[in-house]
Tab-separated table of C-alpha atoms in Angstrom:
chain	number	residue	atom	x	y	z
A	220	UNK	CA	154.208	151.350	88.083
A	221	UNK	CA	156.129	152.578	90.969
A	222	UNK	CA	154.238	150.525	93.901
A	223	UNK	CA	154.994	147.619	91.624
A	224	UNK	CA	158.875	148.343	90.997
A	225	UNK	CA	159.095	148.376	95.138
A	226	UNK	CA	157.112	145.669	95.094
A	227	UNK	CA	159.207	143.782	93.362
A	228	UNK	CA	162.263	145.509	95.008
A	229	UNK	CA	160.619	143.953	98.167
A	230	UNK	CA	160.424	140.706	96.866
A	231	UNK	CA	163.723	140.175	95.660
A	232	UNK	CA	165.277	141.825	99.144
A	233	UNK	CA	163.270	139.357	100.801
A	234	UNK	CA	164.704	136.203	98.502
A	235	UNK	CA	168.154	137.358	99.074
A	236	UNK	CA	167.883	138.033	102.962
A	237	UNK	CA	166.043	134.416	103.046
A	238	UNK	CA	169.079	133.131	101.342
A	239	UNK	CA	172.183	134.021	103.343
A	240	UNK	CA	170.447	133.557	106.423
A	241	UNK	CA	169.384	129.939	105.469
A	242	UNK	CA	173.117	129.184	104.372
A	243	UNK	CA	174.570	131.106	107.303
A	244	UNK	CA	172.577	128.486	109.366
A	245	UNK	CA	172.330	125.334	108.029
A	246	UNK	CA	175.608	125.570	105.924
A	247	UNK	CA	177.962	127.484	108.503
A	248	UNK	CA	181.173	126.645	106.950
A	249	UNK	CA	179.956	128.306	103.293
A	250	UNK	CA	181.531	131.521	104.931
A	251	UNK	CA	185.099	130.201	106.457
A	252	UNK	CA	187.244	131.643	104.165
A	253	UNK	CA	186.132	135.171	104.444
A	254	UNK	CA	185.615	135.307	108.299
A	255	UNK	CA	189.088	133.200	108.448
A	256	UNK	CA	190.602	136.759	107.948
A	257	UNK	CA	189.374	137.950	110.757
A	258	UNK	CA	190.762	135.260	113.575
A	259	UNK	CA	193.683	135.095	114.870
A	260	UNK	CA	196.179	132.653	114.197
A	261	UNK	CA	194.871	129.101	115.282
A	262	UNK	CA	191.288	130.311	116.018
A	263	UNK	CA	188.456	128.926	114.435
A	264	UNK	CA	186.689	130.815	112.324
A	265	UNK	CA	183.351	129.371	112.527
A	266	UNK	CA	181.644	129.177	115.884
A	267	UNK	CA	181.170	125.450	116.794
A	268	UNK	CA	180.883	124.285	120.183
A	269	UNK	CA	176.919	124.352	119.525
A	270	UNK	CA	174.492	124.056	116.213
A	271	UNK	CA	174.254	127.037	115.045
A	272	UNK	CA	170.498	125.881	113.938
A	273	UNK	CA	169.925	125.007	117.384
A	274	UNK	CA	171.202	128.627	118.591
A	275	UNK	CA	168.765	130.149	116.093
A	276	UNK	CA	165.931	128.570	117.023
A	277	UNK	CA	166.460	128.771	120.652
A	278	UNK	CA	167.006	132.489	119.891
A	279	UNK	CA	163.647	132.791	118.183
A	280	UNK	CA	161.693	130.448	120.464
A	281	UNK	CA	162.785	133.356	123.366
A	282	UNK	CA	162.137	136.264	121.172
A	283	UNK	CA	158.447	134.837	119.828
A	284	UNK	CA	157.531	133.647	123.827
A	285	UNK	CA	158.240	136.927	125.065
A	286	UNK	CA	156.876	139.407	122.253
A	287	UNK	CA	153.183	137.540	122.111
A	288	UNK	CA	153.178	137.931	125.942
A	289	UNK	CA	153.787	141.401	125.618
A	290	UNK	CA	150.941	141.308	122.910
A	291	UNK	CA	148.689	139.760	124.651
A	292	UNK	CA	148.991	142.135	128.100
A	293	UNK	CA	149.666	145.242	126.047
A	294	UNK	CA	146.651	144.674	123.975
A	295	UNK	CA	144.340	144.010	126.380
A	296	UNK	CA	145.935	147.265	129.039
A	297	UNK	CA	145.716	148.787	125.736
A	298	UNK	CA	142.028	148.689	125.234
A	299	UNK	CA	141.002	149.044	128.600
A	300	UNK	CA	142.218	152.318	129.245
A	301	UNK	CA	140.780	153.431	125.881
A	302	UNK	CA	137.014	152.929	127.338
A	303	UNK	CA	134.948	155.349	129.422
A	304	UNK	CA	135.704	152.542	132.774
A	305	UNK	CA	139.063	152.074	132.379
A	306	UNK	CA	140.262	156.090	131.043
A	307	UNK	CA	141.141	157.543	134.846
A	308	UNK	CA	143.980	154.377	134.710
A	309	UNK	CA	145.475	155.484	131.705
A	310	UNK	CA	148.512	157.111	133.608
A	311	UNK	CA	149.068	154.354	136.363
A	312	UNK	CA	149.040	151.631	132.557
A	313	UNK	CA	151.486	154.106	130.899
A	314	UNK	CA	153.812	154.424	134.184
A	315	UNK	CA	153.868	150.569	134.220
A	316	UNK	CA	154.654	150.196	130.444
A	317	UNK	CA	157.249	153.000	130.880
A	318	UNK	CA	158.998	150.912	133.810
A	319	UNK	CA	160.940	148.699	131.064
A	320	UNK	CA	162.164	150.962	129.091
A	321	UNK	CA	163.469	152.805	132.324
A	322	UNK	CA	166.141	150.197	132.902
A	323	UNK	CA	168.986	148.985	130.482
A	324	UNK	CA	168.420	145.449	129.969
A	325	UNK	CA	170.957	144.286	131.485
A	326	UNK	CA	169.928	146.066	135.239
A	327	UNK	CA	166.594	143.812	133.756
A	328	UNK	CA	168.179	140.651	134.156
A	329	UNK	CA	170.171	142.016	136.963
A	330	UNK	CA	166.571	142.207	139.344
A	331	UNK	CA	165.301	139.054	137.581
A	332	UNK	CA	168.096	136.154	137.980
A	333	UNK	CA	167.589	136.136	142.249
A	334	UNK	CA	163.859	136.004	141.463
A	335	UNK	CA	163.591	133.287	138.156
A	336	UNK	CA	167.368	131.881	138.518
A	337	UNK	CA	169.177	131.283	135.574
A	338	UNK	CA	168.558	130.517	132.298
A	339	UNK	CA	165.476	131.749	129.725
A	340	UNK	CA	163.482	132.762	132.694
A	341	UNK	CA	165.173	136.144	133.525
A	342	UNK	CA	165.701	136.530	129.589
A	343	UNK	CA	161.819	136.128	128.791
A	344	UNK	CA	161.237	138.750	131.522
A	345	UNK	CA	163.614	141.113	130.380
A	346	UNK	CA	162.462	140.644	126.932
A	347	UNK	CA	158.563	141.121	128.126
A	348	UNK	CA	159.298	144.263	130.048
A	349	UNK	CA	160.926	146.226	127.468
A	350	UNK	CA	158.775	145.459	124.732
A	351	UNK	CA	155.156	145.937	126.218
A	352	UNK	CA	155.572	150.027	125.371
A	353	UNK	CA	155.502	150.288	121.728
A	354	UNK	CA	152.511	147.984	121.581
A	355	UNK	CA	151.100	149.530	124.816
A	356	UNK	CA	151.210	153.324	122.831
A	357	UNK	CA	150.357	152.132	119.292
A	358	UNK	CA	147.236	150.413	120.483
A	359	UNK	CA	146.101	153.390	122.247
A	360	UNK	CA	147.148	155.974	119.499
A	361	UNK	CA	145.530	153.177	116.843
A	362	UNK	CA	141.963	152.676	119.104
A	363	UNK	CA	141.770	156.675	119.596
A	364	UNK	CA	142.877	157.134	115.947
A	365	UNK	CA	139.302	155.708	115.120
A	366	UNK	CA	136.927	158.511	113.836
A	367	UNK	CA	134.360	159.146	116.702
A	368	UNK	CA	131.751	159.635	113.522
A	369	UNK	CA	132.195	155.687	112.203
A	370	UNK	CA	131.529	154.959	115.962
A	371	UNK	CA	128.578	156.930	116.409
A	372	UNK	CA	127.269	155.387	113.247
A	373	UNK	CA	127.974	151.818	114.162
A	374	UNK	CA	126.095	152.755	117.693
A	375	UNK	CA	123.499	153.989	116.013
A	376	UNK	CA	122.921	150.578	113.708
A	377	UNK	CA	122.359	148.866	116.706
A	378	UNK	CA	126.225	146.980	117.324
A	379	UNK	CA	127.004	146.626	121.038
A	380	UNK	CA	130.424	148.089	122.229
A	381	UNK	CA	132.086	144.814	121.565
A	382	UNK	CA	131.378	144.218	118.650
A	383	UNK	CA	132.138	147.967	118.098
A	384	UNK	CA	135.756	147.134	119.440
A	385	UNK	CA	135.472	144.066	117.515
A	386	UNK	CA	134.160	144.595	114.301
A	387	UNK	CA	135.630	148.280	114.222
A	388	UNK	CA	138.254	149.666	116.040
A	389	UNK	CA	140.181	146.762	116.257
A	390	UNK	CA	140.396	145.992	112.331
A	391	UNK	CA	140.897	149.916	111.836
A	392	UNK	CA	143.485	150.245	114.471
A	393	UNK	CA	145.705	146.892	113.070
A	394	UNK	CA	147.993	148.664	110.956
A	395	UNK	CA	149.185	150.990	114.053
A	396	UNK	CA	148.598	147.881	116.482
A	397	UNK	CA	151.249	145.946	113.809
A	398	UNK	CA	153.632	148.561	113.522
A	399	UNK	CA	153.787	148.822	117.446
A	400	UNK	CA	154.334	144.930	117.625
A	401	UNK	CA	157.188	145.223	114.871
A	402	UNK	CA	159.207	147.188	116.869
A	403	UNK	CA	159.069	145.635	120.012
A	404	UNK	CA	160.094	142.127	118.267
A	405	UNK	CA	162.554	143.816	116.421
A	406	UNK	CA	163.722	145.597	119.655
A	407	UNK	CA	163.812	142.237	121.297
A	408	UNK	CA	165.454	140.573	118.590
A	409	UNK	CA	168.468	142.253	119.440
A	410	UNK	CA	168.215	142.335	123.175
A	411	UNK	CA	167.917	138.576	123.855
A	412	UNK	CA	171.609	138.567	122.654
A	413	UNK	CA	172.513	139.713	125.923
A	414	UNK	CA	170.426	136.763	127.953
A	415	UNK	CA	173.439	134.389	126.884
A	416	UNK	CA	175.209	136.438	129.538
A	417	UNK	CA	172.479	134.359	132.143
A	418	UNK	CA	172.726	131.059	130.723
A	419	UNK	CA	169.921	131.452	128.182
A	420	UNK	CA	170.455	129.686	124.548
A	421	UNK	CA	170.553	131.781	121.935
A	422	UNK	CA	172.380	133.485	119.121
A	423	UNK	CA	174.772	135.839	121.830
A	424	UNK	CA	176.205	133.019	122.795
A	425	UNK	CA	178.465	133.252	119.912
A	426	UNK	CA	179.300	137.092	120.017
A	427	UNK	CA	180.234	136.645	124.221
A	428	UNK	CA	182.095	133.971	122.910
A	429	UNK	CA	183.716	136.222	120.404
A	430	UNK	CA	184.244	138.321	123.111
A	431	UNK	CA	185.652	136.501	125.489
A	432	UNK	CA	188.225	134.599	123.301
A	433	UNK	CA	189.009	138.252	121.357
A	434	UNK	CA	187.840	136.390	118.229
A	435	UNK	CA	186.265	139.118	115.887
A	436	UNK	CA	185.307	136.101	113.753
A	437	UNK	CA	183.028	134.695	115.976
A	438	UNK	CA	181.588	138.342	117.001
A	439	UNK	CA	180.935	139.036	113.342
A	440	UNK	CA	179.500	135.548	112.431
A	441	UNK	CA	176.648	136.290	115.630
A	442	UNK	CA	176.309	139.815	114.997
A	443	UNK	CA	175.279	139.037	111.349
A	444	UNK	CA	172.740	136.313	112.235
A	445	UNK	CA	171.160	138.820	114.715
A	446	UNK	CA	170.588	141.455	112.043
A	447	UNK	CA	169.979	139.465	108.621
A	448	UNK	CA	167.272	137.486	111.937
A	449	UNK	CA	166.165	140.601	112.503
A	450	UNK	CA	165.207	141.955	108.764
A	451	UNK	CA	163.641	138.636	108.070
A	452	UNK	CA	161.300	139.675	110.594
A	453	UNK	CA	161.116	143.541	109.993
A	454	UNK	CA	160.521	142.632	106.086
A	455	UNK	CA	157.642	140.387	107.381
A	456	UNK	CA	155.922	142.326	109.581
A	457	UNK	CA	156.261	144.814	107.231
A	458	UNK	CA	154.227	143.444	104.534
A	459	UNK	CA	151.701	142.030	106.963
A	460	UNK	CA	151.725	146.074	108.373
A	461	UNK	CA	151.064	146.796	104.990
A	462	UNK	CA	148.043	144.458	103.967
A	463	UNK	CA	146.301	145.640	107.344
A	464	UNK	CA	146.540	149.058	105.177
A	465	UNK	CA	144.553	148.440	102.410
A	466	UNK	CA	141.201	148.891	102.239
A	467	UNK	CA	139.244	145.902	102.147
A	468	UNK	CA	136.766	144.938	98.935
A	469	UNK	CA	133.082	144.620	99.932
């Protein structure tokens, strides 16, 4: 009865957090009145010198690019290092993966704009650097999190190591693999606010312009998108993170 109350406590979060953000999108000027009080006299209070649509998608196209690059190279570092050939590597991967998270993103974009110029390049770099490590360490701690004994016994039916990793690990590690993935995307969600400061599209451009003009309006209307964007995805995730969980039926 409880699982099913949160269930449906899920489900109705979800409905509501689908809701504003669609109308906070597509129907902008819904929320004028309230963020009105927060602009100065003569300021607009909803951002418009872009589509807000336009902005979100842009936003999302960076965040998606980025985070399934990271997945992909993360992954496959990931697995490597957790077989007998690849195990003496494991520190030189995990200095790597660490590198990201050793500078603030914006020192990232710093070092990328003289190498990619301007625009999403230096974002999507940015973006892939600092979110290879939690996928990087879940699919390690997920692959090693595999009991030795369902190995041996797999071995011993006669599977080859791939289809081991394949049939196996990989479907037993998921849930950690997922969780790993959901917060880098959520991580990056937020960060790719800051690649409007390089001439990349995307949601910051309304909070630096916020910023800039000292319109709290503007900062609020883009720092709400980001988050409600970024629950979406975390409530998402989630529930795929938690089907990955259950046990399958033979």
């Amino acid at each position: 009865m409880m699982a099913q109350r949160r269930g449906l406590l899920r489900i109705v979060a979800a409905g509501i957090a689908v809701a504003l953000f669609s109308i906070m999108v597509l129907v902008p000027r819904a929320f004028e009145r309230p963020l009105a009080a927060l602009a100065k006299f003569g300021q607009p209070a909803i951002y418009d010198r872009d589509s807000i649509l336009a902005l979100t998608l842009s936003h999302i196209g960076l965040v998606i690019a980025a985070s399934l690059a990271a997945l992909v190279i993360a992954l496959a570092i990931g697995i490597f290092v957790t077989r007998p050939a690849g195990a003496q590597y494991l520190p030189l991967a995990r200095a790597v993966a660490n590198l990201g998270q050793t500078f603030p993103p914006i020192a990232m974009l710093a070092v990328a704009v003289p190498l990619t110029g301007f625009g999403a390049r230096p974002t999507l770099v940015a973006l892939f650097a600092y979110g290879l490590l939690p996928i990087f360490e879940n699919t390690i701690a997920g692959l090693k999190g595999v009991s030795p004994q369902v190995v041996e016994a797999a071995r011993g039916m006669g599977m080859t190591g791939r289809r081991i990793l394949r049939e196996i690990e990989l479907p037993l590690a998921l849930p950690v693999i997922i969780a790993g993935f959901r917060v880098s995307i959520i991580v990056s969600i937020g960060t790719a606010t800051i690649g409007s400061t390089v001439g990349a599209r995307g949601l910051g451009e309304i909070i630096i312009a916020g910023l800039q003009a000292d319109n709290l309006a503007y900062v609020l209307q883009g720092g709400v998108l980001v988050a409600m964007l970024a629950i979406l995805v975390d409530l998402g995730l989630g529930f795929l993170e938690r089907r990955a969980r259950q046990p399958r039926s033979a």
